[in-house]
mmCIF file of C-alpha atoms in Angstrom:
data_model
loop_
_atom_site.group_PDB
_atom_site.id
_atom_site.type_symbol
_atom_site.label_atom_id
_atom_site.label_comp_id
_atom_site.label_asym_id
_atom_site.label_seq_id
_atom_site.Cartn_x
_atom_site.Cartn_y
_atom_site.Cartn_z
ATOM 1 C CA UNK A 1 18.822 11.716 -10.947
ATOM 2 C CA UNK A 2 18.674 10.154 -14.274
ATOM 3 C CA UNK A 3 18.185 6.278 -13.800
ATOM 4 C CA UNK A 4 15.524 7.506 -11.506
ATOM 5 C CA UNK A 5 14.126 9.216 -14.004
ATOM 6 C CA UNK A 6 14.218 6.459 -16.358
ATOM 7 C CA UNK A 7 12.622 3.804 -13.401
ATOM 8 C CA UNK A 8 9.666 3.497 -14.247
ATOM 9 C CA UNK A 9 8.026 2.044 -11.135
ATOM 10 C CA UNK A 10 9.700 4.385 -8.866
ATOM 11 C CA UNK A 11 8.216 7.025 -10.762
ATOM 12 C CA UNK A 12 4.991 5.435 -10.429
ATOM 13 C CA UNK A 13 5.354 5.298 -7.254
ATOM 14 C CA UNK A 14 6.585 8.589 -6.499
ATOM 15 C CA UNK A 15 3.408 10.160 -8.101
ATOM 16 C CA UNK A 16 1.245 8.305 -6.326
ATOM 17 C CA UNK A 17 2.352 9.114 -2.764
ATOM 18 C CA UNK A 18 2.542 12.810 -4.598
ATOM 19 C CA UNK A 19 -1.136 12.909 -4.928
ATOM 20 C CA UNK A 20 -2.244 11.215 -1.502
ATOM 21 C CA UNK A 21 0.186 13.616 0.199
ATOM 22 C CA UNK A 22 -1.757 16.502 -1.603
ATOM 23 C CA UNK A 23 -5.037 15.107 -0.134
ATOM 24 C CA UNK A 24 -3.766 14.441 3.275
ATOM 25 C CA UNK A 25 -2.032 18.027 4.107
ATOM 26 C CA UNK A 26 -5.740 19.221 2.687
ATOM 27 C CA UNK A 27 -7.802 17.153 5.180
ATOM 28 C CA UNK A 28 -5.036 17.394 8.106
ATOM 29 C CA UNK A 29 -4.720 21.449 8.017
ATOM 30 C CA UNK A 30 -9.050 21.551 7.775
ATOM 31 C CA UNK A 31 -9.336 19.223 10.412
ATOM 32 C CA UNK A 32 -6.800 21.254 12.740
ATOM 33 C CA UNK A 33 -8.316 24.198 11.722
ATOM 34 C CA UNK A 34 -11.545 23.289 12.741
ATOM 35 C CA UNK A 35 -10.778 21.678 15.895
ATOM 36 C CA UNK A 36 -8.366 24.272 16.835
ATOM 37 C CA UNK A 37 -9.685 27.651 15.746
ATOM 38 C CA UNK A 38 -13.506 27.114 14.861
ATOM 39 C CA UNK A 39 -14.382 24.618 17.771
ATOM 40 C CA UNK A 40 -11.569 26.537 20.275
ATOM 41 C CA UNK A 41 -10.306 23.150 21.319
ATOM 42 C CA UNK A 42 -8.459 22.639 24.247
ATOM 43 C CA UNK A 43 -4.559 21.370 23.972
ATOM 44 C CA UNK A 44 -5.644 17.959 25.002
ATOM 45 C CA UNK A 45 -8.340 17.999 22.127
ATOM 46 C CA UNK A 46 -5.618 19.044 19.667
ATOM 47 C CA UNK A 47 -3.345 16.734 20.701
ATOM 48 C CA UNK A 48 -5.420 13.905 20.541
ATOM 49 C CA UNK A 49 -6.428 14.701 16.815
ATOM 50 C CA UNK A 50 -2.813 13.639 16.118
ATOM 51 C CA UNK A 51 -2.468 10.881 18.941
ATOM 52 C CA UNK A 52 -5.775 8.924 16.793
ATOM 53 C CA UNK A 53 -3.297 8.858 13.942
ATOM 54 C CA UNK A 54 -0.309 7.902 16.000
ATOM 55 C CA UNK A 55 -1.786 5.020 17.775
ATOM 56 C CA UNK A 56 -2.492 2.586 15.520
ATOM 57 C CA UNK A 57 1.216 3.004 13.720
ATOM 58 C CA UNK A 58 2.572 2.156 17.439
ATOM 59 C CA UNK A 59 0.130 -0.446 17.947
ATOM 60 C CA UNK A 60 0.227 -2.340 14.943
ATOM 61 C CA UNK A 61 3.876 -1.464 13.399
ATOM 62 C CA UNK A 62 5.335 -4.460 13.802
ATOM 63 C CA UNK A 63 3.124 -7.218 12.936
ATOM 64 C CA UNK A 64 2.057 -4.485 9.522
ATOM 65 C CA UNK A 65 5.835 -4.714 8.954
ATOM 66 C CA UNK A 66 5.816 -8.798 8.747
ATOM 67 C CA UNK A 67 2.306 -8.552 6.724
ATOM 68 C CA UNK A 68 4.493 -6.064 4.295
ATOM 69 C CA UNK A 69 7.319 -8.840 4.209
ATOM 70 C CA UNK A 70 4.666 -11.802 3.681
ATOM 71 C CA UNK A 71 2.087 -10.478 1.281
ATOM 72 C CA UNK A 72 1.996 -8.684 -2.282
ATOM 73 C CA UNK A 73 3.505 -4.828 -0.803
ATOM 74 C CA UNK A 74 1.475 -3.151 -4.615
ATOM 75 C CA UNK A 75 -1.729 -5.314 -3.226
ATOM 76 C CA UNK A 76 -1.321 -4.144 0.508
ATOM 77 C CA UNK A 77 -0.923 -0.397 -1.022
ATOM 78 C CA UNK A 78 -4.078 -0.633 -3.020
ATOM 79 C CA UNK A 79 -6.381 -1.985 -0.452
ATOM 80 C CA UNK A 80 -5.156 0.672 1.878
ATOM 81 C CA UNK A 81 -5.803 3.717 -0.402
ATOM 82 C CA UNK A 82 -9.310 2.406 -1.112
ATOM 83 C CA UNK A 83 -10.165 1.954 2.065
ATOM 84 C CA UNK A 84 -8.684 5.036 3.591
ATOM 85 C CA UNK A 85 -10.954 6.471 0.512
ATOM 86 C CA UNK A 86 -14.255 5.772 2.050
ATOM 87 C CA UNK A 87 -13.306 6.918 5.576
ATOM 88 C CA UNK A 88 -12.320 9.942 4.613
ATOM 89 C CA UNK A 89 -15.609 10.473 3.315
ATOM 90 C CA UNK A 90 -17.183 10.240 7.106
ATOM 91 C CA UNK A 91 -15.422 13.677 8.101
ATOM 92 C CA UNK A 92 -17.606 15.206 5.783
ATOM 93 C CA UNK A 93 -20.528 14.401 8.181
ATOM 94 C CA UNK A 94 -18.532 14.875 11.754
ATOM 95 C CA UNK A 95 -20.338 16.911 14.467
ATOM 96 C CA UNK A 96 -18.072 16.099 17.269
ATOM 97 C CA UNK A 97 -14.745 15.401 18.739
ATOM 98 C CA UNK A 98 -15.324 11.693 19.321
ATOM 99 C CA UNK A 99 -16.445 11.460 15.834
ATOM 100 C CA UNK A 100 -13.649 13.072 14.869
ATOM 101 C CA UNK A 101 -11.302 10.706 16.703
ATOM 102 C CA UNK A 102 -12.864 7.161 15.670
ATOM 103 C CA UNK A 103 -12.259 8.030 12.031
ATOM 104 C CA UNK A 104 -8.727 9.227 12.435
ATOM 105 C CA UNK A 105 -8.125 5.894 14.325
ATOM 106 C CA UNK A 106 -9.355 3.654 11.925
ATOM 107 C CA UNK A 107 -7.344 5.846 9.530
ATOM 108 C CA UNK A 108 -4.354 5.331 11.303
ATOM 109 C CA UNK A 109 -4.774 1.787 11.180
ATOM 110 C CA UNK A 110 -4.590 1.191 7.409
ATOM 111 C CA UNK A 111 -1.595 3.863 7.009
ATOM 112 C CA UNK A 112 0.023 1.915 9.700
ATOM 113 C CA UNK A 113 0.251 -1.524 6.921
ATOM 114 C CA UNK A 114 0.622 1.024 4.324
ATOM 115 C CA UNK A 115 3.687 2.459 5.991
ATOM 116 C CA UNK A 116 6.206 -0.341 5.794
ATOM 117 C CA UNK A 117 4.347 -1.464 2.530
ATOM 118 C CA UNK A 118 5.408 1.389 0.838
ATOM 119 C CA UNK A 119 8.881 1.122 2.032
ATOM 120 C CA UNK A 120 9.737 -2.180 0.478
ATOM 121 C CA UNK A 121 8.226 -1.656 -2.634
ATOM 122 C CA UNK A 122 11.095 1.556 -2.718
ATOM 123 C CA UNK A 123 13.876 -1.178 -1.898
ATOM 124 C CA UNK A 124 12.078 -3.350 -4.474
ATOM 125 C CA UNK A 125 12.068 -0.976 -7.363
ATOM 126 C CA UNK A 126 15.284 1.361 -6.981
ATOM 127 C CA UNK A 127 19.059 0.026 -6.777
ATOM 128 C CA UNK A 128 21.297 0.926 -3.663
ATOM 129 C CA UNK A 129 23.390 3.394 -5.481
ATOM 130 C CA UNK A 130 20.366 5.436 -5.887
ATOM 131 C CA UNK A 131 18.409 4.899 -3.015
ATOM 132 C CA UNK A 132 20.028 8.062 -1.074
ATOM 133 C CA UNK A 133 19.240 10.002 -4.275
ATOM 134 C CA UNK A 134 15.536 8.434 -4.150
ATOM 135 C CA UNK A 135 14.787 9.210 -0.917
ATOM 136 C CA UNK A 136 15.766 12.685 -1.067
ATOM 137 C CA UNK A 137 13.115 12.981 -3.791
ATOM 138 C CA UNK A 138 10.729 11.006 -1.522
ATOM 139 C CA UNK A 139 11.267 13.992 1.123
ATOM 140 C CA UNK A 140 11.191 16.873 -1.849
ATOM 141 C CA UNK A 141 8.024 15.326 -2.612
ATOM 142 C CA UNK A 142 6.299 15.197 0.423
ATOM 143 C CA UNK A 143 7.966 18.808 1.435
ATOM 144 C CA UNK A 144 6.786 20.304 -2.044
ATOM 145 C CA UNK A 145 2.814 18.929 -0.652
ATOM 146 C CA UNK A 146 3.676 20.144 2.436
ATOM 147 C CA UNK A 147 3.888 23.735 0.870
ATOM 148 C CA UNK A 148 0.842 23.247 -1.799
ATOM 149 C CA UNK A 149 -1.742 21.206 0.338
ATOM 150 C CA UNK A 150 -1.761 23.749 2.831
ATOM 151 C CA UNK A 151 -2.403 26.692 0.792
ATOM 152 C CA UNK A 152 -4.922 24.429 -1.340
ATOM 153 C CA UNK A 153 -6.968 23.571 1.345
ATOM 154 C CA UNK A 154 -7.130 27.343 2.658
ATOM 155 C CA UNK A 155 -8.556 28.579 -0.294
ATOM 156 C CA UNK A 156 -10.681 25.658 -0.833
ATOM 157 C CA UNK A 157 -12.020 25.792 2.741
ATOM 158 C CA UNK A 158 -12.637 29.733 2.150
ATOM 159 C CA UNK A 159 -14.566 28.612 -1.045
ATOM 160 C CA UNK A 160 -16.377 25.765 -0.475
ATOM 161 C CA UNK A 161 -16.252 24.407 3.147
ATOM 162 C CA UNK A 162 -14.661 21.779 4.949
ATOM 163 C CA UNK A 163 -16.588 18.989 3.749
ATOM 164 C CA UNK A 164 -15.364 19.737 0.120
ATOM 165 C CA UNK A 165 -11.804 19.041 0.984
ATOM 166 C CA UNK A 166 -12.519 15.637 2.794
ATOM 167 C CA UNK A 167 -14.267 15.032 -0.581
ATOM 168 C CA UNK A 168 -11.176 15.934 -2.604
ATOM 169 C CA UNK A 169 -8.601 14.343 -0.253
ATOM 170 C CA UNK A 170 -10.815 10.973 -0.593
ATOM 171 C CA UNK A 171 -10.467 11.022 -4.298
ATOM 172 C CA UNK A 172 -6.446 11.418 -4.085
ATOM 173 C CA UNK A 173 -6.696 8.184 -2.395
ATOM 174 C CA UNK A 174 -8.865 6.351 -5.547
ATOM 175 C CA UNK A 175 -5.766 8.269 -7.973
ATOM 176 C CA UNK A 176 -3.262 6.940 -6.294
ATOM 177 C CA UNK A 177 -4.674 3.150 -5.735
ATOM 178 C CA UNK A 178 -5.393 3.554 -9.572
ATOM 179 C CA UNK A 179 -1.568 4.155 -10.042
ATOM 180 C CA UNK A 180 -0.136 1.760 -8.178
ATOM 181 C CA UNK A 181 -2.052 -0.453 -9.934
ATOM 182 C CA UNK A 182 0.840 0.672 -12.765
ATOM 183 C CA UNK A 183 3.414 -0.666 -10.393
ATOM 184 C CA UNK A 184 5.242 -3.733 -11.361
ATOM 185 C CA UNK A 185 5.205 -6.485 -9.419
ATOM 186 C CA UNK A 186 7.525 -7.949 -6.796
ATOM 187 C CA UNK A 187 11.060 -8.106 -7.541
ATOM 188 C CA UNK A 188 14.602 -8.613 -6.768
ATOM 189 C CA UNK A 189 13.062 -10.470 -3.551
ATOM 190 C CA UNK A 190 15.561 -12.678 -2.358
ATOM 191 C CA UNK A 191 14.667 -15.946 -1.123
ATOM 192 C CA UNK A 192 16.179 -17.205 1.914
ATOM 193 C CA UNK A 193 16.039 -20.092 4.115
ATOM 194 C CA UNK A 194 14.035 -17.366 6.110
ATOM 195 C CA UNK A 195 11.585 -16.782 3.773
ATOM 196 C CA UNK A 196 10.730 -20.311 2.851
ATOM 197 C CA UNK A 197 9.898 -21.131 6.640
ATOM 198 C CA UNK A 198 6.432 -20.163 6.485
ATOM 199 C CA UNK A 199 5.936 -21.633 10.266
ATOM 200 C CA UNK A 200 6.981 -19.209 11.364
ATOM 201 C CA UNK A 201 5.543 -16.826 13.998
ATOM 202 C CA UNK A 202 5.041 -13.096 13.687
ATOM 203 C CA UNK A 203 7.288 -13.542 17.229
ATOM 204 C CA UNK A 204 9.943 -14.854 15.175
ATOM 205 C CA UNK A 205 9.847 -12.395 12.282
ATOM 206 C CA UNK A 206 10.090 -9.565 14.438
ATOM 207 C CA UNK A 207 12.207 -10.605 16.913
ATOM 208 C CA UNK A 208 14.766 -11.419 13.599
ATOM 209 C CA UNK A 209 14.090 -7.431 12.166
ATOM 210 C CA UNK A 210 14.558 -6.573 15.731
ATOM 211 C CA UNK A 211 17.927 -8.378 16.086
ATOM 212 C CA UNK A 212 18.936 -6.807 12.562
ATOM 213 C CA UNK A 213 18.341 -3.552 13.801
ATOM 214 C CA UNK A 214 20.643 -4.049 16.763
ATOM 215 C CA UNK A 215 23.294 -5.032 14.613
ATOM 216 C CA UNK A 216 23.851 -1.649 13.590
ATOM 217 C CA UNK A 217 25.601 1.340 16.414
ATOM 218 C CA UNK A 218 24.201 3.429 13.931
ATOM 219 C CA UNK A 219 20.729 2.084 13.759
ATOM 220 C CA UNK A 220 20.670 1.736 17.102
ATOM 221 C CA UNK A 221 21.577 5.467 18.413
ATOM 222 C CA UNK A 222 20.029 6.938 15.182
ATOM 223 C CA UNK A 223 16.397 5.247 16.304
ATOM 224 C CA UNK A 224 17.340 6.310 20.326
ATOM 225 C CA UNK A 225 17.929 10.233 18.761
ATOM 226 C CA UNK A 226 15.065 10.115 16.481
ATOM 227 C CA UNK A 227 12.453 8.762 18.966
ATOM 228 C CA UNK A 228 14.013 11.121 22.326
ATOM 229 C CA UNK A 229 13.902 14.026 19.441
ATOM 230 C CA UNK A 230 10.080 13.243 17.965
ATOM 231 C CA UNK A 231 8.843 12.582 21.646
ATOM 232 C CA UNK A 232 10.124 16.497 22.673
ATOM 233 C CA UNK A 233 9.036 18.028 18.913
ATOM 234 C CA UNK A 234 5.733 16.469 19.054
ATOM 235 C CA UNK A 235 5.072 17.723 22.673
ATOM 236 C CA UNK A 236 5.467 20.998 20.821
ATOM 237 C CA UNK A 237 4.778 20.841 17.625
ATOM 238 C CA UNK A 238 1.341 19.615 18.305
ATOM 239 C CA UNK A 239 0.870 23.050 20.436
ATOM 240 C CA UNK A 240 1.427 25.659 17.336
ATOM 241 C CA UNK A 241 -2.142 26.372 16.687
ATOM 242 C CA UNK A 242 -2.517 26.825 20.533
ATOM 243 C CA UNK A 243 0.856 29.525 20.452
ATOM 244 C CA UNK A 244 -0.473 30.926 17.901
ATOM 245 C CA UNK A 245 -3.445 31.706 20.027
ATOM 246 C CA UNK A 246 -1.209 33.435 22.510
ATOM 247 C CA UNK A 247 -0.455 36.360 19.791
ATOM 248 C CA UNK A 248 -2.792 39.684 19.734
ATOM 249 C CA UNK A 249 -4.810 39.486 16.905
ATOM 250 C CA UNK A 250 -3.365 36.495 14.762
ATOM 251 C CA UNK A 251 -4.053 35.723 11.316
ATOM 252 C CA UNK A 252 -6.675 32.790 10.716
ATOM 253 C CA UNK A 253 -4.013 31.480 7.716
ATOM 254 C CA UNK A 254 -0.717 32.101 9.736
ATOM 255 C CA UNK A 255 -1.125 28.200 10.927
ATOM 256 C CA UNK A 256 -0.869 27.729 6.769
ATOM 257 C CA UNK A 257 1.790 29.409 6.494
ATOM 258 C CA UNK A 258 3.585 28.039 9.501
ATOM 259 C CA UNK A 259 2.941 24.886 8.213
ATOM 260 C CA UNK A 260 3.951 26.234 4.457
ATOM 261 C CA UNK A 261 7.392 27.528 5.299
ATOM 262 C CA UNK A 262 8.081 24.229 7.092
ATOM 263 C CA UNK A 263 7.583 22.249 3.882
ATOM 264 C CA UNK A 264 9.904 24.891 1.945
ATOM 265 C CA UNK A 265 12.713 23.827 4.562
ATOM 266 C CA UNK A 266 11.939 20.785 3.774
ATOM 267 C CA UNK A 267 12.132 21.130 0.120
ATOM 268 C CA UNK A 268 15.574 22.910 -0.255
ATOM 269 C CA UNK A 269 16.898 20.344 2.732
ATOM 270 C CA UNK A 270 15.722 17.455 0.078
ATOM 271 C CA UNK A 271 17.421 19.439 -3.382
ATOM 272 C CA UNK A 272 20.564 19.923 -1.036
ATOM 273 C CA UNK A 273 20.619 16.145 -0.106
ATOM 274 C CA UNK A 274 19.622 14.684 -3.798
ATOM 275 C CA UNK A 275 22.422 16.597 -5.212
ATOM 276 C CA UNK A 276 25.302 15.243 -2.559
ATOM 277 C CA UNK A 277 24.306 11.774 -1.670
ATOM 278 C CA UNK A 278 27.804 11.061 -0.074
ATOM 279 C CA UNK A 279 26.912 12.912 3.289
ATOM 280 C CA UNK A 280 27.709 11.427 6.680
ATOM 281 C CA UNK A 281 24.032 10.641 8.290
ATOM 282 C CA UNK A 282 24.964 11.120 11.609
ATOM 283 C CA UNK A 283 26.598 14.461 11.681
ATOM 284 C CA UNK A 284 23.828 16.004 9.535
ATOM 285 C CA UNK A 285 21.044 14.498 12.401
ATOM 286 C CA UNK A 286 22.918 15.884 15.582
ATOM 287 C CA UNK A 287 22.978 19.409 13.189
ATOM 288 C CA UNK A 288 19.063 18.671 12.398
ATOM 289 C CA UNK A 289 18.199 18.545 16.338
ATOM 290 C CA UNK A 290 19.917 21.557 17.680
ATOM 291 C CA UNK A 291 18.222 23.313 14.714
ATOM 292 C CA UNK A 292 15.026 22.682 15.186
ATOM 293 C CA UNK A 293 14.993 23.169 18.965
ATOM 294 C CA UNK A 294 16.660 26.380 18.143
ATOM 295 C CA UNK A 295 14.123 27.362 16.060
ATOM 296 C CA UNK A 296 10.948 26.671 18.788
ATOM 297 C CA UNK A 297 13.178 28.080 20.953
ATOM 298 C CA UNK A 298 13.191 31.628 19.323
ATOM 299 C CA UNK A 299 8.814 30.977 18.479
ATOM 300 C CA UNK A 300 8.521 30.709 21.926
ATOM 301 C CA UNK A 301 10.122 34.041 22.848
ATOM 302 C CA UNK A 302 8.972 36.110 20.193
ATOM 303 C CA UNK A 303 5.501 34.658 20.859
ATOM 304 C CA UNK A 304 6.093 35.767 24.409
ATOM 305 C CA UNK A 305 6.747 39.252 23.486
ATOM 306 C CA UNK A 306 4.356 39.531 21.124
ATOM 307 C CA UNK A 307 6.123 41.095 18.130
ATOM 308 C CA UNK A 308 4.600 42.370 15.282
ATOM 309 C CA UNK A 309 4.949 40.612 11.747
ATOM 310 C CA UNK A 310 4.316 37.479 12.676
ATOM 311 C CA UNK A 311 2.889 36.711 9.513
ATOM 312 C CA UNK A 312 6.794 36.608 8.216
ATOM 313 C CA UNK A 313 8.387 35.584 11.817
ATOM 314 C CA UNK A 314 6.426 32.622 12.156
ATOM 315 C CA UNK A 315 7.172 30.932 8.771
ATOM 316 C CA UNK A 316 10.778 31.886 8.341
ATOM 317 C CA UNK A 317 11.230 29.568 11.849
ATOM 318 C CA UNK A 318 8.921 27.227 10.615
ATOM 319 C CA UNK A 319 10.979 26.936 7.550
ATOM 320 C CA UNK A 320 14.056 26.590 9.671
ATOM 321 C CA UNK A 321 12.503 23.542 11.513
ATOM 322 C CA UNK A 322 11.484 22.110 8.434
ATOM 323 C CA UNK A 323 14.721 22.404 6.936
ATOM 324 C CA UNK A 324 16.337 20.680 10.237
ATOM 325 C CA UNK A 325 13.371 18.335 10.170
ATOM 326 C CA UNK A 326 15.152 17.196 7.153
ATOM 327 C CA UNK A 327 18.290 16.684 8.133
ATOM 328 C CA UNK A 328 17.485 13.831 10.612
ATOM 329 C CA UNK A 329 14.907 12.036 9.059
ATOM 330 C CA UNK A 330 16.158 11.879 5.462
ATOM 331 C CA UNK A 331 19.881 11.009 6.253
ATOM 332 C CA UNK A 332 18.464 7.975 8.887
ATOM 333 C CA UNK A 333 16.048 7.007 6.364
ATOM 334 C CA UNK A 334 18.046 6.534 3.432
ATOM 335 C CA UNK A 335 20.839 4.596 5.145
ATOM 336 C CA UNK A 336 18.617 1.943 7.181
ATOM 337 C CA UNK A 337 17.273 1.615 3.555
ATOM 338 C CA UNK A 338 20.728 0.810 1.607
ATOM 339 C CA UNK A 339 21.593 -1.745 4.969
ATOM 340 C CA UNK A 340 18.520 -3.364 4.887
ATOM 341 C CA UNK A 341 17.867 -6.602 2.897
ATOM 342 C CA UNK A 342 14.979 -5.909 0.461
ATOM 343 C CA UNK A 343 13.048 -9.207 2.223
ATOM 344 C CA UNK A 344 13.630 -7.793 5.677
ATOM 345 C CA UNK A 345 12.592 -3.911 4.789
ATOM 346 C CA UNK A 346 9.346 -4.276 6.292
ATOM 347 C CA UNK A 347 9.867 -5.920 9.763
ATOM 348 C CA UNK A 348 12.721 -3.494 10.025
ATOM 349 C CA UNK A 349 10.895 -0.265 9.008
ATOM 350 C CA UNK A 350 7.934 -2.336 11.379
ATOM 351 C CA UNK A 351 9.914 -1.537 14.382
ATOM 352 C CA UNK A 352 11.204 1.693 13.241
ATOM 353 C CA UNK A 353 7.867 3.181 12.590
ATOM 354 C CA UNK A 354 6.731 1.578 15.941
ATOM 355 C CA UNK A 355 9.238 3.131 18.311
ATOM 356 C CA UNK A 356 8.292 6.381 16.390
ATOM 357 C CA UNK A 357 4.910 6.926 16.705
ATOM 358 C CA UNK A 358 4.926 5.324 20.144
ATOM 359 C CA UNK A 359 6.820 9.019 21.101
ATOM 360 C CA UNK A 360 4.613 10.564 18.713
ATOM 361 C CA UNK A 361 2.009 9.369 20.843
ATOM 362 C CA UNK A 362 3.546 10.483 24.165
ATOM 363 C CA UNK A 363 4.812 13.580 22.620
ATOM 364 C CA UNK A 364 1.346 15.099 22.309
ATOM 365 C CA UNK A 365 -0.025 13.674 25.707
ATOM 366 C CA UNK A 366 3.085 15.451 27.455
ATOM 367 C CA UNK A 367 2.861 18.602 25.487
ATOM 368 C CA UNK A 368 -0.994 18.900 26.139
ATOM 369 C CA UNK A 369 0.108 18.162 29.921
ATOM 370 C CA UNK A 370 2.642 20.951 29.883
ATOM 371 C CA UNK A 371 0.848 23.659 28.343
ATOM 372 C CA UNK A 372 -2.325 23.127 30.456
ATOM 373 C CA UNK A 373 -0.050 23.329 33.423
ATOM 374 C CA UNK A 374 3.274 25.625 32.460
ATOM 375 C CA UNK A 375 1.811 27.540 29.751
ATOM 376 C CA UNK A 376 2.824 27.119 26.198
ATOM 377 C CA UNK A 377 5.423 29.510 25.862
ATOM 378 C CA UNK A 378 7.055 27.696 28.642
ATOM 379 C CA UNK A 379 6.227 24.410 26.429
ATOM 380 C CA UNK A 380 8.062 25.539 23.611
ATOM 381 C CA UNK A 381 11.214 27.123 25.691
ATOM 382 C CA UNK A 382 11.333 23.988 27.862
ATOM 383 C CA UNK A 383 11.437 21.228 24.541
ATOM 384 C CA UNK A 384 13.608 23.520 22.418
ATOM 385 C CA UNK A 385 17.090 23.507 25.369
ATOM 386 C CA UNK A 386 15.546 19.724 25.216
ATOM 387 C CA UNK A 387 16.657 19.396 21.950
ATOM 388 C CA UNK A 388 19.786 21.414 21.731
ATOM 389 C CA UNK A 389 20.597 19.176 24.990
ATOM 390 C CA UNK A 390 19.996 15.802 23.337
ATOM 391 C CA UNK A 391 22.174 17.045 20.121
ATOM 392 C CA UNK A 392 24.791 18.263 22.128
ATOM 393 C CA UNK A 393 25.142 14.718 24.187
ATOM 394 C CA UNK A 394 25.076 13.347 20.960
ATOM 395 C CA UNK A 395 27.858 15.138 19.654
ATOM 396 C CA UNK A 396 30.557 14.234 22.961
ATOM 397 C CA UNK A 397 29.299 10.680 22.158
ATOM 398 C CA UNK A 398 29.757 10.447 18.049
ATOM 399 C CA UNK A 399 33.071 9.219 18.190
ATOM 400 C CA UNK A 400 31.539 5.723 19.410
ATOM 401 C CA UNK A 401 28.563 5.720 16.752
ATOM 402 C CA UNK A 402 31.191 5.984 14.199
ATOM 403 C CA UNK A 403 33.389 3.153 15.829
ATOM 404 C CA UNK A 404 30.413 0.851 15.636
ATOM 405 C CA UNK A 405 29.668 1.773 12.033
ATOM 406 C CA UNK A 406 32.114 -0.561 10.682
ATOM 407 C CA UNK A 407 30.455 -3.611 11.910
ATOM 408 C CA UNK A 408 26.912 -3.617 12.574
ATOM 409 C CA UNK A 409 24.317 -3.194 9.573
ATOM 410 C CA UNK A 410 27.191 -3.083 7.108
ATOM 411 C CA UNK A 411 28.750 -6.525 7.900
ATOM 412 C CA UNK A 412 25.149 -7.555 7.958
ATOM 413 C CA UNK A 413 23.866 -6.390 4.559
ATOM 414 C CA UNK A 414 26.622 -7.627 3.097
ATOM 415 C CA UNK A 415 26.598 -11.275 4.796
ATOM 416 C CA UNK A 416 22.862 -11.498 3.534
ATOM 417 C CA UNK A 417 23.575 -10.628 -0.089
ATOM 418 C CA UNK A 418 26.242 -13.374 0.268
ATOM 419 C CA UNK A 419 24.215 -15.963 1.052
ATOM 420 C CA UNK A 420 21.444 -15.391 -0.882
ATOM 421 C CA UNK A 421 23.460 -14.661 -4.064
#
């Protein structure tokens, strides 16, 4: 922790992340509130909001990862921030759902390039011994902004209107870009024979990243678990605003409070994982999947009975869901960061992000369809049961995954280090 605090490159990267993340939550809550409550959008239309951000990441994830490995990650991030700052301003004049969708889709394209570049840059500036702590702190920043963003957004929207929120979000991207200017240039890049083969096709580089992932049983099973869990999770998660409408006289701010509770849970989990970095990732991931399932199942049941004091129990269940989510994402991503050579980080995370965002594409569509056909409460009950089932399957197959960990990625990482050292 102390070594990370003295790492200027890491602190600069985290500062930029914190500022832009607050802006992201300002606009996301404003958009969901606008579309879900003020425009009274259907379940499918609400799902499409998330879908527009997810589709570009799924389609461009592998290509974006290769770009992040080939070119300056610092430059890629700065360009992405500046362009997104301009695109966010378009939302200030949005008068229809289709205008919102088109803008979000374009923003998603540049976000797809930014994410693997940021993960690669993190690997450049942080040593292996500090990586688990760094990923936990990154999660804490995300969850903190998830708490502050909705609260600030609610105040700003009530006081000035959604247009002002989008302008502020645009400004956060500009500030983030300025901070990124102070990042060090590429360091600790491993110059292998592969990096010198400039004529290598994108297809070949994608295959190399995929091959590296396949060399680790933990990465394969972990990615499969995350993909399936995200698919089920997004089926229900994108319908939260619709579930809230099932309550009698729901508070207009209830969605924001629920998201804030989720952020608080993620923050607490991040603190715990940052203090204790010698954890085993796979058991924590299983606990997280089960915890999200139970949280969503109880939330659906309490909504069915229209239980009073939703202003208390909804954020509380959001808290447990957020805590559980961190138990999935932080250990998995930290382990992948540790096991992946710096010169392959973009490709590996490009493939991972592509798989994960494909799940987030199918999930909202599935959730919108289920909520329309079956009803939103049955949707939450069914998805909760499926998440618990996934965790049970993972539990009974855990020994096979543990046996595979002694080979795979760890062996590959050491081999790479030996050939490049």
